[in-house]
Every structure is written in C-alpha cells, then in structure tokens.
Amino acid sequence: MKIWRRGCILVIVFMFSFPLGAAPQGDKASNGKNEAKGDAVKGKTVFLDRCEICHNADSEEAKVGPGLKGISHKPPHKMADGREHKDHTPAVLREQIVDGSSIMPPEGMPPMGPMLSGEEIDDVVAYLQTL
C-alpha cells in the first residue's frame, strides 16, 4: 500500500509541475511560424562580419549576392544553380548558408558551413527572419 501511495503522490506532483500547454524550458513555444532557434541579435553581428560583404540586409538590391530584405517572405524561385526554393524556412536558409550553391563565385555562393559554427549559422538564420 505504501508503494502505491508514493507512486500516486509522485504522479500528482509531476502533473502539477508542468502546466498544460507550457513549453519545456529551453524550447520555444510554436506559434504556427517556422522560427529559427538562434539569437537574431548575435546573428546580426555575424551577418555584418561575414555576410554583408556580399549581401544587403536592408534592401533587395544585389551586391555580389542577392539583397536579403524580406527573404523569409519571398515567393518560390529558381537559384542560379537551377535548384528551386519553394519556401524560405529556417531549414532552407540554413542549407543555403552551409552548402552554398553548386555554382561558385562570382555566380554562386560559396559554402559557409566550414567558416561558421553551428550556433553562428542558427543566429544568422534567426536574423534573416527579422529582415
């Protein structure tokens, strides 16, 4: 009987420790959007240091690469290497940053994965979603 009572008490304590609908600590609650897991403020710093040389953040005007203002809201389009971007989710943006395009500069983007940490990439993706 004592084991049963302890088990019930533990279950009740556990149930009231996590309110219904609350996201666990460290996770972002989903609001229906595809949100990046990085820090946009840190991402802006990385962008200014590593990406701004080729991309505008405040306009769609191209430099070496395309302007990225509103990148998360752009309609589907074909890339210079023939790949089609159907949407610009964090996963698609991350893949483009990590892998670049199959066409090397000046026509394409070099892979930035070897030059940035995973955290920096997540931060840049989060920043791009604010543009």
mmCIF file of N, CA and C in Angstrom:
data_model
loop_
_atom_site.group_PDB
_atom_site.id
_atom_site.type_symbol
_atom_site.label_atom_id
_atom_site.label_comp_id
_atom_site.label_asym_id
_atom_site.label_seq_id
_atom_site.Cartn_x
_atom_site.Cartn_y
_atom_site.Cartn_z
ATOM 1 N N MET A 1 0.807 -1.184 0.000
ATOM 2 C CA MET A 1 0.000 0.000 0.000
ATOM 3 C C MET A 1 0.861 1.263 0.000
ATOM 4 N N LYS A 2 1.997 1.208 0.713
ATOM 5 C CA LYS A 2 2.867 2.375 0.762
ATOM 6 C C LYS A 2 3.439 2.698 -0.614
ATOM 7 N N ILE A 3 3.800 1.683 -1.394
ATOM 8 C CA ILE A 3 4.361 1.897 -2.720
ATOM 9 C C ILE A 3 3.321 2.567 -3.619
ATOM 10 N N TRP A 4 2.091 2.094 -3.558
ATOM 11 C CA TRP A 4 1.018 2.665 -4.371
ATOM 12 C C TRP A 4 0.817 4.135 -4.023
ATOM 13 N N ARG A 5 0.802 4.457 -2.722
ATOM 14 C CA ARG A 5 0.588 5.828 -2.270
ATOM 15 C C ARG A 5 1.729 6.728 -2.743
ATOM 16 N N ARG A 6 2.986 6.281 -2.626
ATOM 17 C CA ARG A 6 4.131 7.071 -3.097
ATOM 18 C C ARG A 6 4.042 7.315 -4.593
ATOM 19 N N GLY A 7 3.649 6.271 -5.334
ATOM 20 C CA GLY A 7 3.512 6.406 -6.789
ATOM 21 C C GLY A 7 2.475 7.445 -7.157
ATOM 22 N N CYS A 8 1.341 7.438 -6.465
ATOM 23 C CA CYS A 8 0.280 8.419 -6.733
ATOM 24 C C CYS A 8 0.747 9.832 -6.416
ATOM 25 N N ILE A 9 1.431 9.977 -5.313
ATOM 26 C CA ILE A 9 1.939 11.300 -4.927
ATOM 27 C C ILE A 9 2.928 11.807 -5.970
ATOM 28 N N LEU A 10 3.818 10.943 -6.429
ATOM 29 C CA LEU A 10 4.785 11.349 -7.453
ATOM 30 C C LEU A 10 4.090 11.754 -8.751
ATOM 31 N N VAL A 11 3.078 11.001 -9.150
ATOM 32 C CA VAL A 11 2.334 11.333 -10.374
ATOM 33 C C VAL A 11 1.655 12.682 -10.231
ATOM 34 N N ILE A 12 1.022 12.932 -9.102
ATOM 35 C CA ILE A 12 0.329 14.206 -8.875
ATOM 36 C C ILE A 12 1.313 15.361 -8.863
ATOM 37 N N VAL A 13 2.431 15.213 -8.175
ATOM 38 C CA VAL A 13 3.450 16.266 -8.139
ATOM 39 C C VAL A 13 3.960 16.538 -9.550
ATOM 40 N N PHE A 14 4.231 15.490 -10.299
ATOM 41 C CA PHE A 14 4.739 15.640 -11.664
ATOM 42 C C PHE A 14 3.720 16.364 -12.541
ATOM 43 N N MET A 15 2.437 15.998 -12.431
ATOM 44 C CA MET A 15 1.399 16.613 -13.253
ATOM 45 C C MET A 15 1.291 18.109 -12.992
ATOM 46 N N PHE A 16 1.397 18.518 -11.751
ATOM 47 C CA PHE A 16 1.258 19.924 -11.434
ATOM 48 C C PHE A 16 2.560 20.703 -11.632
ATOM 49 N N SER A 17 3.649 20.013 -11.891
ATOM 50 C CA SER A 17 4.924 20.684 -12.151
ATOM 51 C C SER A 17 4.983 21.245 -13.564
ATOM 52 N N PHE A 18 4.205 20.697 -14.479
ATOM 53 C CA PHE A 18 4.216 21.105 -15.882
ATOM 54 C C PHE A 18 2.808 21.480 -16.310
ATOM 55 N N PRO A 19 2.471 22.769 -16.272
ATOM 56 C CA PRO A 19 1.130 23.191 -16.657
ATOM 57 C C PRO A 19 0.830 22.787 -18.105
ATOM 58 N N LEU A 20 -0.425 22.483 -18.374
ATOM 59 C CA LEU A 20 -0.819 22.090 -19.722
ATOM 60 C C LEU A 20 -0.528 23.206 -20.710
ATOM 61 N N GLY A 21 0.009 22.828 -21.855
ATOM 62 C CA GLY A 21 0.271 23.799 -22.912
ATOM 63 C C GLY A 21 1.564 24.565 -22.753
ATOM 64 N N ALA A 22 2.268 24.407 -21.686
ATOM 65 C CA ALA A 22 3.511 25.144 -21.495
ATOM 66 C C ALA A 22 4.649 24.413 -22.175
ATOM 67 N N ALA A 23 5.524 25.174 -22.786
ATOM 68 C CA ALA A 23 6.691 24.586 -23.433
ATOM 69 C C ALA A 23 7.746 24.328 -22.380
ATOM 70 N N PRO A 24 8.471 23.246 -22.493
ATOM 71 C CA PRO A 24 9.556 22.987 -21.555
ATOM 72 C C PRO A 24 10.617 24.079 -21.640
ATOM 73 N N GLN A 25 11.320 24.308 -20.556
ATOM 74 C CA GLN A 25 12.385 25.309 -20.551
ATOM 75 C C GLN A 25 13.395 24.999 -21.642
ATOM 76 N N GLY A 26 13.857 26.054 -22.322
ATOM 77 C CA GLY A 26 14.852 25.888 -23.358
ATOM 78 C C GLY A 26 14.253 25.719 -24.737
ATOM 79 N N ASP A 27 12.975 25.388 -24.843
ATOM 80 C CA ASP A 27 12.328 25.272 -26.133
ATOM 81 C C ASP A 27 11.458 26.488 -26.364
ATOM 82 N N LYS A 28 11.324 26.864 -27.633
ATOM 83 C CA LYS A 28 10.428 27.956 -27.955
ATOM 84 C C LYS A 28 9.063 27.369 -28.229
ATOM 85 N N ALA A 29 8.049 27.995 -27.682
ATOM 86 C CA ALA A 29 6.700 27.543 -27.975
ATOM 87 C C ALA A 29 6.391 27.867 -29.427
ATOM 88 N N SER A 30 5.759 26.954 -30.105
ATOM 89 C CA SER A 30 5.422 27.173 -31.508
ATOM 90 C C SER A 30 4.210 28.073 -31.605
ATOM 91 N N ASN A 31 4.285 29.078 -32.473
ATOM 92 C CA ASN A 31 3.144 29.949 -32.700
ATOM 93 C C ASN A 31 2.656 29.814 -34.133
ATOM 94 N N GLY A 32 2.942 28.659 -34.748
ATOM 95 C CA GLY A 32 2.491 28.431 -36.104
ATOM 96 C C GLY A 32 3.490 28.884 -37.154
ATOM 97 N N LYS A 33 4.531 29.573 -36.754
ATOM 98 C CA LYS A 33 5.540 30.041 -37.694
ATOM 99 C C LYS A 33 6.739 29.114 -37.636
ATOM 100 N N ASN A 34 7.492 29.113 -38.711
ATOM 101 C CA ASN A 34 8.750 28.369 -38.720
ATOM 102 C C ASN A 34 9.819 29.308 -38.185
ATOM 103 N N GLU A 35 10.107 29.191 -36.908
ATOM 104 C CA GLU A 35 11.073 30.085 -36.285
ATOM 105 C C GLU A 35 12.421 29.396 -36.141
ATOM 106 N N ALA A 36 13.464 30.168 -36.359
ATOM 107 C CA ALA A 36 14.811 29.657 -36.166
ATOM 108 C C ALA A 36 15.092 29.572 -34.671
ATOM 109 N N LYS A 37 16.059 28.730 -34.309
ATOM 110 C CA LYS A 37 16.358 28.549 -32.893
ATOM 111 C C LYS A 37 17.499 29.434 -32.413
ATOM 112 N N GLY A 38 18.067 30.247 -33.283
ATOM 113 C CA GLY A 38 19.198 31.091 -32.919
ATOM 114 C C GLY A 38 18.789 32.420 -32.306
ATOM 115 N N ASP A 39 19.801 33.248 -32.060
ATOM 116 C CA ASP A 39 19.644 34.574 -31.478
ATOM 117 C C ASP A 39 19.841 35.606 -32.583
ATOM 118 N N ALA A 40 18.777 36.333 -32.939
ATOM 119 C CA ALA A 40 18.823 37.290 -34.044
ATOM 120 C C ALA A 40 19.808 38.431 -33.791
ATOM 121 N N VAL A 41 19.961 38.855 -32.544
ATOM 122 C CA VAL A 41 20.898 39.944 -32.230
ATOM 123 C C VAL A 41 22.334 39.498 -32.512
ATOM 124 N N LYS A 42 22.672 38.302 -32.064
ATOM 125 C CA LYS A 42 24.002 37.760 -32.353
ATOM 126 C C LYS A 42 24.147 37.509 -33.852
ATOM 127 N N GLY A 43 23.054 37.076 -34.484
ATOM 128 C CA GLY A 43 23.073 36.813 -35.920
ATOM 129 C C GLY A 43 23.376 38.050 -36.735
ATOM 130 N N LYS A 44 22.874 39.196 -36.289
ATOM 131 C CA LYS A 44 23.157 40.448 -36.997
ATOM 132 C C LYS A 44 24.652 40.750 -36.949
ATOM 133 N N THR A 45 25.263 40.511 -35.807
ATOM 134 C CA THR A 45 26.704 40.737 -35.672
ATOM 135 C C THR A 45 27.480 39.832 -36.618
ATOM 136 N N VAL A 46 27.109 38.561 -36.669
ATOM 137 C CA VAL A 46 27.772 37.614 -37.574
ATOM 138 C C VAL A 46 27.533 38.045 -39.021
ATOM 139 N N PHE A 47 26.296 38.437 -39.335
ATOM 140 C CA PHE A 47 25.968 38.867 -40.688
ATOM 141 C C PHE A 47 26.842 40.057 -41.094
ATOM 142 N N LEU A 48 26.936 41.051 -40.233
ATOM 143 C CA LEU A 48 27.733 42.241 -40.551
ATOM 144 C C LEU A 48 29.208 41.888 -40.742
ATOM 145 N N ASP A 49 29.673 40.903 -39.996
ATOM 146 C CA ASP A 49 31.079 40.497 -40.073
ATOM 147 C C ASP A 49 31.377 39.601 -41.270
ATOM 148 N N ARG A 50 30.448 38.682 -41.589
ATOM 149 C CA ARG A 50 30.754 37.645 -42.579
ATOM 150 C C ARG A 50 29.937 37.706 -43.867
ATOM 151 N N CYS A 51 28.748 38.281 -43.821
ATOM 152 C CA CYS A 51 27.821 38.164 -44.957
ATOM 153 C C CYS A 51 27.610 39.479 -45.713
ATOM 154 N N GLU A 52 27.750 40.589 -44.990
ATOM 155 C CA GLU A 52 27.425 41.886 -45.575
ATOM 156 C C GLU A 52 28.318 42.239 -46.762
ATOM 157 N N ILE A 53 29.481 41.663 -46.842
ATOM 158 C CA ILE A 53 30.362 41.952 -47.961
ATOM 159 C C ILE A 53 29.712 41.555 -49.298
ATOM 160 N N CYS A 54 28.834 40.548 -49.264
ATOM 161 C CA CYS A 54 28.181 40.074 -50.491
ATOM 162 C C CYS A 54 26.676 40.345 -50.535
ATOM 163 N N HIS A 55 26.041 40.599 -49.377
ATOM 164 C CA HIS A 55 24.581 40.729 -49.328
ATOM 165 C C HIS A 55 24.154 41.998 -48.609
ATOM 166 N N ASN A 56 23.119 42.660 -49.148
ATOM 167 C CA ASN A 56 22.451 43.749 -48.446
ATOM 168 C C ASN A 56 21.395 43.157 -47.530
ATOM 169 N N ALA A 57 21.305 43.673 -46.329
ATOM 170 C CA ALA A 57 20.259 43.226 -45.413
ATOM 171 C C ALA A 57 19.074 44.182 -45.435
ATOM 172 N N ASP A 58 19.320 45.433 -45.806
ATOM 173 C CA ASP A 58 18.280 46.456 -45.734
ATOM 174 C C ASP A 58 17.602 46.743 -47.067
ATOM 175 N N SER A 59 17.922 45.964 -48.103
ATOM 176 C CA SER A 59 17.265 46.141 -49.399
ATOM 177 C C SER A 59 17.316 44.829 -50.176
ATOM 178 N N GLU A 60 16.601 44.804 -51.286
ATOM 179 C CA GLU A 60 16.634 43.649 -52.172
ATOM 180 C C GLU A 60 17.661 43.841 -53.279
ATOM 181 N N GLU A 61 18.358 44.967 -53.237
ATOM 182 C CA GLU A 61 19.374 45.268 -54.244
ATOM 183 C C GLU A 61 20.552 44.306 -54.083
ATOM 184 N N ALA A 62 20.991 43.760 -55.200
ATOM 185 C CA ALA A 62 22.087 42.791 -55.180
ATOM 186 C C ALA A 62 23.434 43.491 -55.032
ATOM 187 N N LYS A 63 24.340 42.828 -54.346
ATOM 188 C CA LYS A 63 25.766 43.172 -54.339
ATOM 189 C C LYS A 63 26.410 42.068 -55.165
ATOM 190 N N VAL A 64 27.261 41.266 -54.555
ATOM 191 C CA VAL A 64 27.774 40.064 -55.208
ATOM 192 C C VAL A 64 26.650 39.029 -55.238
ATOM 193 N N GLY A 65 25.946 38.924 -54.108
ATOM 194 C CA GLY A 65 24.792 38.042 -53.996
ATOM 195 C C GLY A 65 23.541 38.883 -53.861
ATOM 196 N N PRO A 66 22.384 38.252 -53.823
ATOM 197 C CA PRO A 66 21.121 38.997 -53.760
ATOM 198 C C PRO A 66 20.942 39.742 -52.441
ATOM 199 N N GLY A 67 20.165 40.823 -52.493
ATOM 200 C CA GLY A 67 19.745 41.502 -51.275
ATOM 201 C C GLY A 67 18.792 40.590 -50.522
ATOM 202 N N LEU A 68 18.852 40.603 -49.209
ATOM 203 C CA LEU A 68 18.108 39.624 -48.413
ATOM 204 C C LEU A 68 16.920 40.196 -47.651
ATOM 205 N N LYS A 69 16.607 41.469 -47.870
ATOM 206 C CA LYS A 69 15.449 42.045 -47.176
ATOM 207 C C LYS A 69 14.201 41.250 -47.552
ATOM 208 N N GLY A 70 13.465 40.812 -46.555
ATOM 209 C CA GLY A 70 12.240 40.062 -46.766
ATOM 210 C C GLY A 70 12.451 38.637 -47.254
ATOM 211 N N ILE A 71 13.647 38.095 -47.077
ATOM 212 C CA ILE A 71 13.985 36.763 -47.599
ATOM 213 C C ILE A 71 13.007 35.690 -47.131
ATOM 214 N N SER A 72 12.522 35.766 -45.915
ATOM 215 C CA SER A 72 11.615 34.741 -45.391
ATOM 216 C C SER A 72 10.235 34.798 -46.039
ATOM 217 N N HIS A 73 9.941 35.888 -46.748
ATOM 218 C CA HIS A 73 8.618 36.074 -47.342
ATOM 219 C C HIS A 73 8.646 36.019 -48.862
ATOM 220 N N LYS A 74 9.786 35.694 -49.437
ATOM 221 C CA LYS A 74 9.899 35.651 -50.901
ATOM 222 C C LYS A 74 9.135 34.458 -51.459
ATOM 223 N N PRO A 75 8.556 34.630 -52.651
ATOM 224 C CA PRO A 75 7.855 33.515 -53.286
ATOM 225 C C PRO A 75 8.851 32.498 -53.836
ATOM 226 N N PRO A 76 8.379 31.332 -54.229
ATOM 227 C CA PRO A 76 9.270 30.325 -54.810
ATOM 228 C C PRO A 76 10.021 30.892 -56.019
ATOM 229 N N HIS A 77 11.275 30.458 -56.173
ATOM 230 C CA HIS A 77 12.081 30.921 -57.300
ATOM 231 C C HIS A 77 13.207 29.941 -57.553
ATOM 232 N N LYS A 78 13.821 30.064 -58.732
ATOM 233 C CA LYS A 78 14.961 29.207 -59.070
ATOM 234 C C LYS A 78 16.252 29.917 -58.696
ATOM 235 N N MET A 79 17.193 29.131 -58.193
ATOM 236 C CA MET A 79 18.518 29.633 -57.839
ATOM 237 C C MET A 79 19.395 29.636 -59.095
ATOM 238 N N ALA A 80 20.548 30.272 -59.006
ATOM 239 C CA ALA A 80 21.491 30.317 -60.128
ATOM 240 C C ALA A 80 21.949 28.915 -60.529
ATOM 241 N N ASP A 81 21.971 27.989 -59.568
ATOM 242 C CA ASP A 81 22.420 26.623 -59.874
ATOM 243 C C ASP A 81 21.281 25.718 -60.334
ATOM 244 N N GLY A 82 20.081 26.286 -60.529
ATOM 245 C CA GLY A 82 18.957 25.508 -61.027
ATOM 246 C C GLY A 82 18.051 24.936 -59.948
ATOM 247 N N ARG A 83 18.501 24.930 -58.693
ATOM 248 C CA ARG A 83 17.645 24.434 -57.611
ATOM 249 C C ARG A 83 16.482 25.384 -57.412
ATOM 250 N N GLU A 84 15.345 24.846 -57.036
ATOM 251 C CA GLU A 84 14.186 25.687 -56.787
ATOM 252 C C GLU A 84 13.946 25.807 -55.291
ATOM 253 N N HIS A 85 13.806 27.038 -54.848
ATOM 254 C CA HIS A 85 13.425 27.302 -53.465
ATOM 255 C C HIS A 85 11.918 27.450 -53.445
ATOM 256 N N LYS A 86 11.231 26.500 -52.816
ATOM 257 C CA LYS A 86 9.776 26.579 -52.737
ATOM 258 C C LYS A 86 9.353 27.499 -51.599
ATOM 259 N N ASP A 87 10.124 27.510 -50.536
ATOM 260 C CA ASP A 87 9.873 28.405 -49.419
ATOM 261 C C ASP A 87 11.209 28.696 -48.745
ATOM 262 N N HIS A 88 11.197 29.638 -47.844
ATOM 263 C CA HIS A 88 12.439 30.042 -47.182
ATOM 264 C C HIS A 88 12.328 29.793 -45.685
ATOM 265 N N THR A 89 12.136 28.537 -45.346
ATOM 266 C CA THR A 89 12.062 28.138 -43.951
ATOM 267 C C THR A 89 13.464 28.225 -43.342
ATOM 268 N N PRO A 90 13.553 28.179 -42.015
ATOM 269 C CA PRO A 90 14.880 28.155 -41.395
ATOM 270 C C PRO A 90 15.752 27.023 -41.944
ATOM 271 N N ALA A 91 15.172 25.872 -42.221
ATOM 272 C CA ALA A 91 15.956 24.742 -42.736
ATOM 273 C C ALA A 91 16.524 25.052 -44.118
ATOM 274 N N VAL A 92 15.730 25.681 -44.974
ATOM 275 C CA VAL A 92 16.196 26.037 -46.322
ATOM 276 C C VAL A 92 17.283 27.105 -46.236
ATOM 277 N N LEU A 93 17.075 28.118 -45.399
ATOM 278 C CA LEU A 93 18.085 29.172 -45.239
ATOM 279 C C LEU A 93 19.382 28.585 -44.698
ATOM 280 N N ARG A 94 19.265 27.698 -43.719
ATOM 281 C CA ARG A 94 20.449 27.067 -43.124
ATOM 282 C C ARG A 94 21.202 26.261 -44.170
ATOM 283 N N GLU A 95 20.478 25.493 -44.966
ATOM 284 C CA GLU A 95 21.115 24.682 -46.009
ATOM 285 C C GLU A 95 21.875 25.563 -46.999
ATOM 286 N N GLN A 96 21.268 26.688 -47.393
ATOM 287 C CA GLN A 96 21.922 27.592 -48.335
ATOM 288 C C GLN A 96 23.205 28.164 -47.732
ATOM 289 N N ILE A 97 23.157 28.517 -46.456
ATOM 290 C CA ILE A 97 24.348 29.060 -45.798
ATOM 291 C C ILE A 97 25.431 27.992 -45.697
ATOM 292 N N VAL A 98 25.065 26.813 -45.237
ATOM 293 C CA VAL A 98 26.037 25.740 -45.020
ATOM 294 C C VAL A 98 26.647 25.255 -46.333
ATOM 295 N N ASP A 99 25.783 24.959 -47.310
ATOM 296 C CA ASP A 99 26.245 24.337 -48.554
ATOM 297 C C ASP A 99 26.570 25.311 -49.664
ATOM 298 N N GLY A 100 26.075 26.544 -49.582
ATOM 299 C CA GLY A 100 26.237 27.475 -50.688
ATOM 300 C C GLY A 100 25.466 26.969 -51.890
ATOM 301 N N SER A 101 25.915 27.345 -53.067
ATOM 302 C CA SER A 101 25.298 26.828 -54.286
ATOM 303 C C SER A 101 26.355 26.060 -55.056
ATOM 304 N N SER A 102 25.903 25.237 -55.967
ATOM 305 C CA SER A 102 26.862 24.414 -56.707
ATOM 306 C C SER A 102 27.678 25.238 -57.697
ATOM 307 N N ILE A 103 27.202 26.435 -57.997
ATOM 308 C CA ILE A 103 27.955 27.337 -58.860
ATOM 309 C C ILE A 103 28.816 28.210 -57.949
ATOM 310 N N MET A 104 30.089 28.238 -58.199
ATOM 311 C CA MET A 104 30.988 29.015 -57.341
ATOM 312 C C MET A 104 31.008 30.471 -57.778
ATOM 313 N N PRO A 105 31.475 31.374 -56.910
ATOM 314 C CA PRO A 105 31.531 32.794 -57.221
ATOM 315 C C PRO A 105 32.279 33.033 -58.522
ATOM 316 N N PRO A 106 31.939 34.034 -59.277
ATOM 317 C CA PRO A 106 31.051 35.131 -58.889
ATOM 318 C C PRO A 106 29.576 34.844 -59.075
ATOM 319 N N GLU A 107 29.197 33.737 -59.725
ATOM 320 C CA GLU A 107 27.781 33.470 -59.960
ATOM 321 C C GLU A 107 27.074 32.859 -58.760
ATOM 322 N N GLY A 108 27.758 32.113 -57.934
ATOM 323 C CA GLY A 108 27.116 31.403 -56.847
ATOM 324 C C GLY A 108 27.719 31.737 -55.501
ATOM 325 N N MET A 109 27.118 31.163 -54.475
ATOM 326 C CA MET A 109 27.568 31.406 -53.101
ATOM 327 C C MET A 109 28.465 30.270 -52.643
ATOM 328 N N PRO A 110 29.609 30.601 -52.054
ATOM 329 C CA PRO A 110 30.475 29.541 -51.527
ATOM 330 C C PRO A 110 29.860 28.944 -50.264
ATOM 331 N N PRO A 111 30.186 27.707 -49.942
ATOM 332 C CA PRO A 111 29.680 27.121 -48.692
ATOM 333 C C PRO A 111 30.292 27.837 -47.493
ATOM 334 N N MET A 112 29.445 28.273 -46.596
ATOM 335 C CA MET A 112 29.911 28.979 -45.399
ATOM 336 C C MET A 112 29.958 28.061 -44.183
ATOM 337 N N GLY A 113 29.468 26.835 -44.331
ATOM 338 C CA GLY A 113 29.458 25.881 -43.223
ATOM 339 C C GLY A 113 30.809 25.682 -42.566
ATOM 340 N N PRO A 114 31.895 25.556 -43.367
ATOM 341 C CA PRO A 114 33.200 25.369 -42.749
ATOM 342 C C PRO A 114 33.731 26.613 -42.024
ATOM 343 N N MET A 115 33.158 27.781 -42.329
ATOM 344 C CA MET A 115 33.663 29.033 -41.753
ATOM 345 C C MET A 115 32.875 29.517 -40.546
ATOM 346 N N LEU A 116 31.700 28.928 -40.324
ATOM 347 C CA LEU A 116 30.845 29.359 -39.222
ATOM 348 C C LEU A 116 30.505 28.175 -38.324
ATOM 349 N N SER A 117 30.359 28.440 -37.049
ATOM 350 C CA SER A 117 29.923 27.380 -36.132
ATOM 351 C C SER A 117 28.427 27.144 -36.328
ATOM 352 N N GLY A 118 27.939 26.021 -35.836
ATOM 353 C CA GLY A 118 26.511 25.725 -35.906
ATOM 354 C C GLY A 118 25.679 26.793 -35.221
ATOM 355 N N GLU A 119 26.167 27.291 -34.088
ATOM 356 C CA GLU A 119 25.454 28.344 -33.357
ATOM 357 C C GLU A 119 25.411 29.630 -34.171
ATOM 358 N N GLU A 120 26.522 29.987 -34.819
ATOM 359 C CA GLU A 120 26.546 31.195 -35.642
ATOM 360 C C GLU A 120 25.569 31.079 -36.809
ATOM 361 N N ILE A 121 25.492 29.901 -37.400
ATOM 362 C CA ILE A 121 24.559 29.691 -38.504
ATOM 363 C C ILE A 121 23.123 29.844 -38.014
ATOM 364 N N ASP A 122 22.799 29.245 -36.871
ATOM 365 C CA ASP A 122 21.460 29.392 -36.295
ATOM 366 C C ASP A 122 21.146 30.860 -36.018
ATOM 367 N N ASP A 123 22.130 31.597 -35.514
ATOM 368 C CA ASP A 123 21.945 33.015 -35.219
ATOM 369 C C ASP A 123 21.690 33.812 -36.497
ATOM 370 N N VAL A 124 22.450 33.530 -37.549
ATOM 371 C CA VAL A 124 22.258 34.243 -38.820
ATOM 372 C C VAL A 124 20.873 33.942 -39.386
ATOM 373 N N VAL A 125 20.451 32.683 -39.331
ATOM 374 C CA VAL A 125 19.122 32.311 -39.816
ATOM 375 C C VAL A 125 18.047 33.075 -39.036
ATOM 376 N N ALA A 126 18.204 33.150 -37.725
ATOM 377 C CA ALA A 126 17.237 33.903 -36.906
ATOM 378 C C ALA A 126 17.227 35.367 -37.317
ATOM 379 N N TYR A 127 18.396 35.931 -37.571
ATOM 380 C CA TYR A 127 18.473 37.333 -38.024
ATOM 381 C C TYR A 127 17.813 37.510 -39.388
ATOM 382 N N LEU A 128 18.057 36.610 -40.309
ATOM 383 C CA LEU A 128 17.463 36.717 -41.643
ATOM 384 C C LEU A 128 15.938 36.728 -41.563
ATOM 385 N N GLN A 129 15.390 36.026 -40.605
ATOM 386 C CA GLN A 129 13.944 36.003 -40.466
ATOM 387 C C GLN A 129 13.371 37.321 -39.950
ATOM 388 N N THR A 130 14.219 38.204 -39.458
ATOM 389 C CA THR A 130 13.755 39.511 -38.988
ATOM 390 C C THR A 130 13.776 40.564 -40.095
ATOM 391 N N LEU A 131 14.386 40.219 -41.215
ATOM 392 C CA LEU A 131 14.537 41.210 -42.292
ATOM 393 C C LEU A 131 13.242 41.423 -43.045
#
